[in-house]
Amino acid sequence: MPPQLPVPPPASAIYQPSPVYLTGEEELRASSLANASGLGLTISGRILRPDGTISPIKFTHAPNSTRTIATTIVGLSEGWLLGLTVRATTGAPAFGQTWVLLELLRGGGGATDVVQTLGMGFVTANTPLNWPGGVNFLPTDGPGHLRSIVGTTPAAGAEISEVVPTGARWEFLAFRALFVTSAAVANRFPSFIVFDGSSGDYQNGAIVAQAASLSIKYHLAPGAPAPQLDGNNDLVIPAPVGVRLAAGFAINTGTANIQAGDQWSAIRYLVREWMTGE
Amino acid sequence: MATGNVVQCNACGGIYRTHQLDGTEYYHACPPQRVIGTKPAPTPTDPNATAPIFEAVANRRDENVKVTDDQGTVAIKAEGLGVTPVTDPAILAAFTAA
């Protein structure tokens, strides 16, 4: 009778190739925040199954463009979760525009429990979020996303009002707008107001009047020393450095003695944006 | 890259581009008031000086979103009076160059 060969133990009993063993009852949830449209993410990974074979994971996820949470949930087979990676495969988001959270759930189909958070961070086409070993970032961490925004040109006689979008947090970096006065005789004094939704938190304005039939380009500049008008009719107005604005806050103008035919236009500003997930 | 359209708000008359050049969406919100006329300045230094007459903007539009249910459905906060696409080439050119 030939000697009996030993029965190999199951793979799960030999070694631990990963800190996460899946029972087959867990699901993977990918959640995202984004501020650009037309984006698509691909989540890829591998599972070492109890029979020693490696099973790939691959699915896509479409973030919302509105800074609101979008989620995709997929079932996972039993085995060792070896690794996961997420990157943008549709669209070309800049760093800071797309944030992803990966979690393990149990209880799919009904009430679900988050049993483990695997990782969170920003992704682009070339900078993935990976687990294990990735660095975690909250959506309000990091350098933010630089946005150069063309604002609303208000109707004649109306003020500028640029509102921080829902789910966003801005750091104000620069603002400029052209103010053209009508022939109506009056001395206008434009000012810029950082508005928290109920009252003005900060206001600073021109120290010289803008009379009738004039065009002056106003620049609100953090850290500028004092209001000054150059020979090109560009007026620089100082603002505080590092001002953060929450959703619903606004950058407004308030123009003393504004007239019905006066016109603000060519509004452009630079902000650093984070998404809050709120 | 989505460049969007240039539209005019029917409530406040503001003109804006719905998408920025970097692909982000722009959410317009009407200012609270506007000037509809002038009156003699109360303490004029110039006999022709005028002061503004303000009017609240009615049916203000606010395109910022709100979540409306547990499924994460979003809708804009206030439709206002809607928008009208801008077709004037001069205005469109100004927004391209802004």
Coordinates of N, CA, C and O in Angstrom, one line a residue, chain A residues 35-37 64-69 92 97 145-166 176 184-187 248 252 255-261 266-269 273, chain B residues 2 8 12-17 19-39 45-46 48-54 60 62 64-67 71-72 74 77 95-98:
Chain A
N35 N -16.7 67.7 -8.4 CA -17.3 69.0 -8.8 C -17.1 69.2 -10.3 O -17.3 70.3 -10.8
A36 N -16.9 68.1 -11.0 CA -16.8 68.2 -12.5 C -17.8 67.1 -13.1 O -18.0 66.1 -12.5
S37 N -18.3 67.4 -14.3 CA -19.2 66.5 -14.9 C -18.5 65.6 -15.9 O -17.4 65.8 -16.3
N64 N -21.2 62.1 -8.9 CA -22.0 63.3 -9.2 C -21.2 64.5 -9.5 O -20.0 64.5 -9.0
S65 N -21.7 65.4 -10.2 CA -20.9 66.7 -10.5 C -21.3 67.8 -9.5 O -20.8 68.9 -9.6
T66 N -22.2 67.4 -8.6 CA -22.8 68.5 -7.7 C -22.2 68.5 -6.3 O -22.8 69.1 -5.4
R67 N -21.1 67.8 -6.1 CA -20.4 67.8 -4.7 C -21.3 67.0 -3.7 O -21.2 67.2 -2.5
T68 N -22.2 66.2 -4.3 CA -23.0 65.4 -3.4 C -22.5 63.9 -3.5 O -21.9 63.6 -4.5
I69 N -22.8 63.1 -2.5 CA -22.2 61.7 -2.5 C -22.9 60.9 -3.5 O -24.1 60.9 -3.6
A92 N -11.0 64.0 -17.2 CA -9.6 64.3 -16.7 C -9.7 65.3 -15.6 O -9.4 66.4 -15.7
Q97 N -10.4 67.5 -7.4 CA -11.8 67.5 -8.0 C -12.6 66.2 -7.7 O -13.8 66.3 -7.8
H145 N -8.6 72.5 -4.9 CA -8.7 72.6 -6.4 C -8.7 74.0 -6.8 O -9.6 74.7 -6.3
L146 N -7.8 74.5 -7.6 CA -7.8 75.9 -8.0 C -8.8 76.1 -9.1 O -8.9 75.4 -10.1
R147 N -9.7 77.1 -8.9 CA -10.8 77.3 -9.9 C -10.7 78.8 -10.3 O -10.7 79.7 -9.4
S148 N -10.7 79.1 -11.5 CA -10.8 80.4 -12.1 C -12.2 80.5 -12.7 O -12.6 79.8 -13.6
I149 N -13.0 81.3 -12.1 CA -14.5 81.3 -12.3 C -14.9 82.6 -13.0 O -14.5 83.7 -12.6
V150 N -15.7 82.5 -14.1 CA -16.3 83.6 -14.7 C -17.7 83.8 -14.1 O -18.5 82.9 -14.2
G151 N -17.9 84.9 -13.4 CA -19.1 85.1 -12.7 C -20.3 85.6 -13.5 O -20.2 85.8 -14.7
T152 N -21.4 85.8 -12.8 CA -22.6 86.3 -13.4 C -22.4 87.8 -13.7 O -22.1 88.6 -12.8
T153 N -22.7 88.3 -14.9 CA -22.8 89.7 -15.2 C -24.2 90.1 -14.8 O -25.2 89.7 -15.4
P154 N -24.3 90.9 -13.8 CA -25.7 91.3 -13.4 C -26.3 92.3 -14.3 O -25.7 92.9 -15.2
A155 N -27.6 92.4 -14.2 CA -28.4 93.4 -15.0 C -27.8 94.8 -14.6 O -27.3 95.0 -13.6
A156 N -28.1 95.8 -15.5 CA -27.7 97.2 -15.2 C -28.3 97.6 -13.9 O -29.5 97.3 -13.6
G157 N -27.6 98.2 -13.0 CA -28.1 98.7 -11.7 C -28.1 97.6 -10.6 O -28.6 97.9 -9.6
A158 N -27.7 96.4 -10.9 CA -27.6 95.4 -9.9 C -26.2 95.1 -9.5 O -25.3 95.4 -10.2
E159 N -26.1 94.5 -8.3 CA -24.8 94.3 -7.7 C -24.3 92.9 -8.1 O -25.1 92.0 -8.4
I160 N -23.0 92.6 -7.9 CA -22.5 91.3 -8.0 C -22.8 90.5 -6.8 O -22.7 91.0 -5.7
S161 N -23.1 89.2 -7.0 CA -23.4 88.3 -5.9 C -22.9 86.9 -6.3 O -23.6 86.3 -7.1
E162 N -21.8 86.5 -5.9 CA -21.2 85.2 -6.2 C -21.3 84.3 -5.0 O -20.6 84.6 -4.0
V163 N -22.0 83.2 -5.0 CA -22.3 82.4 -3.9 C -21.5 81.1 -3.9 O -21.4 80.5 -4.9
V164 N -21.0 80.8 -2.7 CA -20.2 79.5 -2.6 C -21.2 78.3 -2.8 O -22.2 78.3 -2.1
P165 N -21.0 77.4 -3.7 CA -21.9 76.3 -4.0 C -22.1 75.4 -2.8 O -21.3 75.3 -1.9
T166 N -23.3 74.7 -2.8 CA -23.5 73.7 -1.8 C -22.4 72.6 -1.8 O -22.0 72.2 -2.9
R176 N -11.8 90.3 -9.7 CA -11.7 91.5 -10.4 C -13.0 91.7 -11.2 O -13.7 90.7 -11.6
A184 N -25.6 109.4 -15.5 CA -26.3 110.0 -14.4 C -25.3 110.6 -13.4 O -24.4 109.9 -13.0
V185 N -25.6 111.8 -12.9 CA -24.6 112.4 -12.1 C -24.7 111.9 -10.6 O -25.8 112.0 -10.0
A186 N -23.7 111.3 -10.2 CA -23.6 110.8 -8.8 C -22.2 110.3 -8.5 O -21.5 109.9 -9.5
N187 N -21.7 110.4 -7.3 CA -20.4 109.8 -7.0 C -20.6 108.4 -6.4 O -21.2 108.3 -5.3
G248 N -22.9 78.7 0.8 CA -23.9 79.8 1.1 C -23.3 81.1 1.4 O -24.1 82.1 1.3
N252 N -20.0 89.7 -2.5 CA -20.9 90.7 -3.1 C -20.2 92.0 -3.3 O -19.2 92.3 -2.7
T255 N -22.5 99.1 -3.8 CA -22.0 100.3 -4.4 C -22.9 101.5 -4.0 O -24.0 101.6 -4.4
A256 N -22.3 102.3 -3.1 CA -23.0 103.5 -2.7 C -23.3 104.4 -3.9 O -22.5 104.6 -4.7
N257 N -24.6 104.8 -4.0 CA -25.1 105.7 -5.1 C -25.1 105.0 -6.4 O -24.9 105.7 -7.4
I258 N -25.2 103.7 -6.5 CA -25.3 103.0 -7.8 C -26.5 103.5 -8.5 O -27.6 103.8 -7.9
Q259 N -26.4 103.7 -9.8 CA -27.5 104.2 -10.6 C -28.1 103.1 -11.6 O -27.4 102.1 -11.8
A260 N -29.3 103.4 -12.0 CA -30.0 102.3 -12.8 C -29.2 101.9 -14.1 O -29.3 100.8 -14.5
G261 N -28.4 102.8 -14.6 CA -27.7 102.5 -15.9 C -26.3 102.0 -15.6 O -25.5 101.8 -16.6
A266 N -17.5 91.7 -16.8 CA -16.1 91.1 -16.8 C -15.7 90.6 -15.4 O -14.6 90.8 -15.0
I267 N -16.6 89.8 -14.8 CA -16.3 89.3 -13.4 C -15.6 88.0 -13.5 O -16.0 87.1 -14.1
R268 N -14.4 88.0 -12.8 CA -13.6 86.8 -12.8 C -12.9 86.7 -11.4 O -12.5 87.7 -10.9
Y269 N -12.9 85.5 -10.9 CA -12.2 85.4 -9.6 C -11.5 84.0 -9.5 O -11.9 83.1 -10.2
E273 N -10.8 75.5 -3.9 CA -12.0 74.8 -3.5 C -11.7 73.4 -2.9 O -10.9 72.7 -3.4
Chain B
A2 N -16.6 70.2 -21.1 CA -17.9 70.8 -21.3 C -17.8 72.3 -21.2 O -17.2 72.9 -20.2
Q8 N -29.4 83.8 -19.7 CA -29.8 85.0 -19.0 C -30.9 84.6 -18.0 O -31.9 83.9 -18.4
C12 N -33.5 88.1 -12.5 CA -32.7 89.2 -12.2 C -32.0 89.8 -13.4 O -31.4 90.9 -13.3
G13 N -32.0 89.1 -14.5 CA -31.4 89.6 -15.7 C -29.9 89.3 -15.8 O -29.3 89.7 -16.8
G14 N -29.3 88.7 -14.8 CA -27.9 88.3 -14.9 C -27.6 87.4 -16.0 O -28.4 86.5 -16.4
I15 N -26.4 87.5 -16.6 CA -26.0 86.6 -17.7 C -24.8 85.8 -17.2 O -23.8 86.4 -16.6
Y16 N -24.8 84.5 -17.5 CA -23.7 83.7 -17.0 C -23.5 82.5 -17.9 O -24.4 82.1 -18.7
R17 N -22.3 81.9 -17.7 CA -22.0 80.6 -18.4 C -22.3 79.5 -17.5 O -21.8 79.5 -16.3
H19 N -21.3 76.4 -17.6 CA -20.1 75.5 -17.2 C -18.8 76.4 -17.4 O -18.8 77.2 -18.4
Q20 N -17.9 76.2 -16.5 CA -16.6 76.9 -16.6 C -15.7 76.1 -17.6 O -16.0 75.0 -17.9
L21 N -14.7 76.7 -18.0 CA -13.8 76.1 -19.0 C -13.1 74.8 -18.4 O -12.6 74.0 -19.2
D22 N -13.0 74.7 -17.1 CA -12.3 73.6 -16.5 C -13.3 72.4 -16.3 O -13.0 71.4 -15.7
G23 N -14.5 72.6 -16.8 CA -15.5 71.5 -16.7 C -16.4 71.6 -15.5 O -17.4 70.8 -15.3
T24 N -16.1 72.5 -14.5 CA -17.0 72.6 -13.4 C -18.3 73.4 -13.8 O -18.3 74.2 -14.6
E25 N -19.3 73.0 -13.1 CA -20.6 73.7 -13.3 C -20.7 74.9 -12.5 O -20.1 75.0 -11.4
Y26 N -21.4 75.9 -13.0 CA -21.5 77.2 -12.3 C -23.0 77.3 -11.9 O -23.9 77.1 -12.7
Y27 N -23.2 77.7 -10.6 CA -24.5 77.8 -10.1 C -24.9 79.2 -9.8 O -24.3 79.8 -8.9
H28 N -25.7 79.8 -10.5 CA -26.1 81.2 -10.4 C -27.1 81.3 -9.2 O -28.0 80.5 -9.0
A29 N -27.0 82.4 -8.5 CA -27.9 82.8 -7.5 C -28.2 84.3 -7.6 O -27.2 85.1 -7.7
C30 N -29.4 84.7 -7.7 CA -29.8 86.1 -7.9 C -29.4 87.0 -6.7 O -29.5 86.6 -5.6
P31 N -28.9 88.2 -7.0 CA -28.7 89.2 -5.9 C -30.1 89.6 -5.3 O -31.1 89.4 -5.9
P32 N -30.0 90.1 -4.1 CA -31.3 90.4 -3.4 C -32.1 91.5 -4.0 O -33.3 91.6 -3.9
Q33 N -31.3 92.5 -4.5 CA -32.0 93.7 -5.0 C -31.3 94.3 -6.2 O -30.2 93.9 -6.5
R34 N -32.0 95.2 -6.9 CA -31.4 95.9 -8.0 C -32.0 97.4 -8.0 O -33.0 97.6 -7.3
V35 N -31.3 98.2 -8.8 CA -31.8 99.6 -8.9 C -32.7 99.7 -10.1 O -32.4 99.2 -11.2
I36 N -33.9 100.3 -9.9 CA -34.8 100.5 -11.0 C -35.0 101.9 -11.4 O -35.7 102.2 -12.4
G37 N -34.4 102.8 -10.7 CA -34.5 104.2 -11.1 C -33.7 105.1 -10.2 O -33.0 104.6 -9.3
T38 N -33.9 106.4 -10.4 CA -33.1 107.3 -9.5 C -34.1 108.4 -9.0 O -35.2 108.6 -9.6
K39 N -33.6 109.1 -8.0 CA -34.4 110.2 -7.4 C -33.3 111.3 -7.1 O -32.1 111.0 -7.0
T45 N -24.4 117.6 -3.6 CA -23.4 118.6 -3.8 C -23.4 119.2 -5.2 O -22.8 120.2 -5.5
D46 N -24.1 118.4 -6.0 CA -24.3 118.8 -7.4 C -25.8 118.9 -7.6 O -26.5 118.0 -7.2
N48 N -27.6 118.3 -10.0 CA -28.1 117.2 -10.8 C -27.8 115.9 -10.2 O -28.1 114.8 -10.9
A49 N -27.3 115.8 -9.0 CA -26.9 114.5 -8.4 C -28.2 113.7 -8.1 O -29.2 114.2 -7.8
T50 N -28.1 112.4 -8.3 CA -29.2 111.5 -8.1 C -28.8 110.4 -7.1 O -27.7 110.1 -6.9
A51 N -29.9 109.8 -6.6 CA -29.7 108.6 -5.7 C -30.5 107.5 -6.2 O -31.5 107.7 -6.9
P52 N -30.1 106.2 -5.9 CA -30.8 105.1 -6.5 C -32.1 104.8 -5.8 O -32.3 105.0 -4.6
I53 N -33.1 104.2 -6.5 CA -34.3 103.6 -6.0 C -34.1 102.1 -6.1 O -34.0 101.6 -7.2
F54 N -34.2 101.4 -5.0 CA -34.0 99.9 -5.0 C -35.3 99.2 -5.1 O -36.3 99.7 -4.6
R60 N -36.5 85.0 -7.0 CA -35.0 84.8 -7.1 C -34.7 83.4 -7.5 O -35.2 82.4 -6.9
D62 N -32.0 80.3 -7.5 CA -30.8 79.8 -6.8 C -30.5 78.4 -7.3 O -31.2 77.5 -7.0
N64 N -28.0 76.5 -6.7 CA -27.3 75.6 -5.8 C -28.2 74.4 -5.5 O -29.4 74.6 -5.4
V65 N -27.6 73.3 -5.2 CA -28.4 72.1 -5.1 C -28.8 71.8 -3.7 O -28.1 72.2 -2.7
K66 N -29.8 71.0 -3.5 CA -30.2 70.5 -2.2 C -30.6 69.0 -2.4 O -31.1 68.6 -3.5
V67 N -30.3 68.2 -1.4 CA -30.7 66.8 -1.5 C -32.1 66.7 -1.1 O -32.5 67.2 0.0
Q71 N -32.3 58.9 -1.0 CA -31.6 58.3 -2.1 C -30.5 59.2 -2.7 O -29.8 58.9 -3.6
G72 N -30.4 60.4 -2.2 CA -29.4 61.4 -2.6 C -29.9 62.1 -3.9 O -29.0 62.8 -4.5
V74 N -30.9 65.1 -6.0 CA -30.7 66.5 -5.8 C -31.5 67.3 -6.8 O -31.9 66.9 -7.9
K77 N -32.2 74.7 -5.6 CA -33.0 75.3 -4.5 C -34.2 76.1 -4.9 O -35.2 76.0 -4.3
F95 N -18.1 86.7 -23.0 CA -18.0 85.7 -22.0 C -16.8 84.7 -22.4 O -16.2 84.1 -21.5
T96 N -16.5 84.6 -23.7 CA -15.4 83.8 -24.0 C -14.1 84.4 -23.6 O -13.1 83.8 -23.2
A97 N -14.1 85.8 -23.7 CA -12.9 86.5 -23.5 C -12.7 86.9 -22.0 O -11.7 87.4 -21.6
A98 N -13.8 86.8 -21.2 CA -13.8 87.3 -19.9 C -12.7 86.7 -19.0 O -12.3 85.6 -19.2

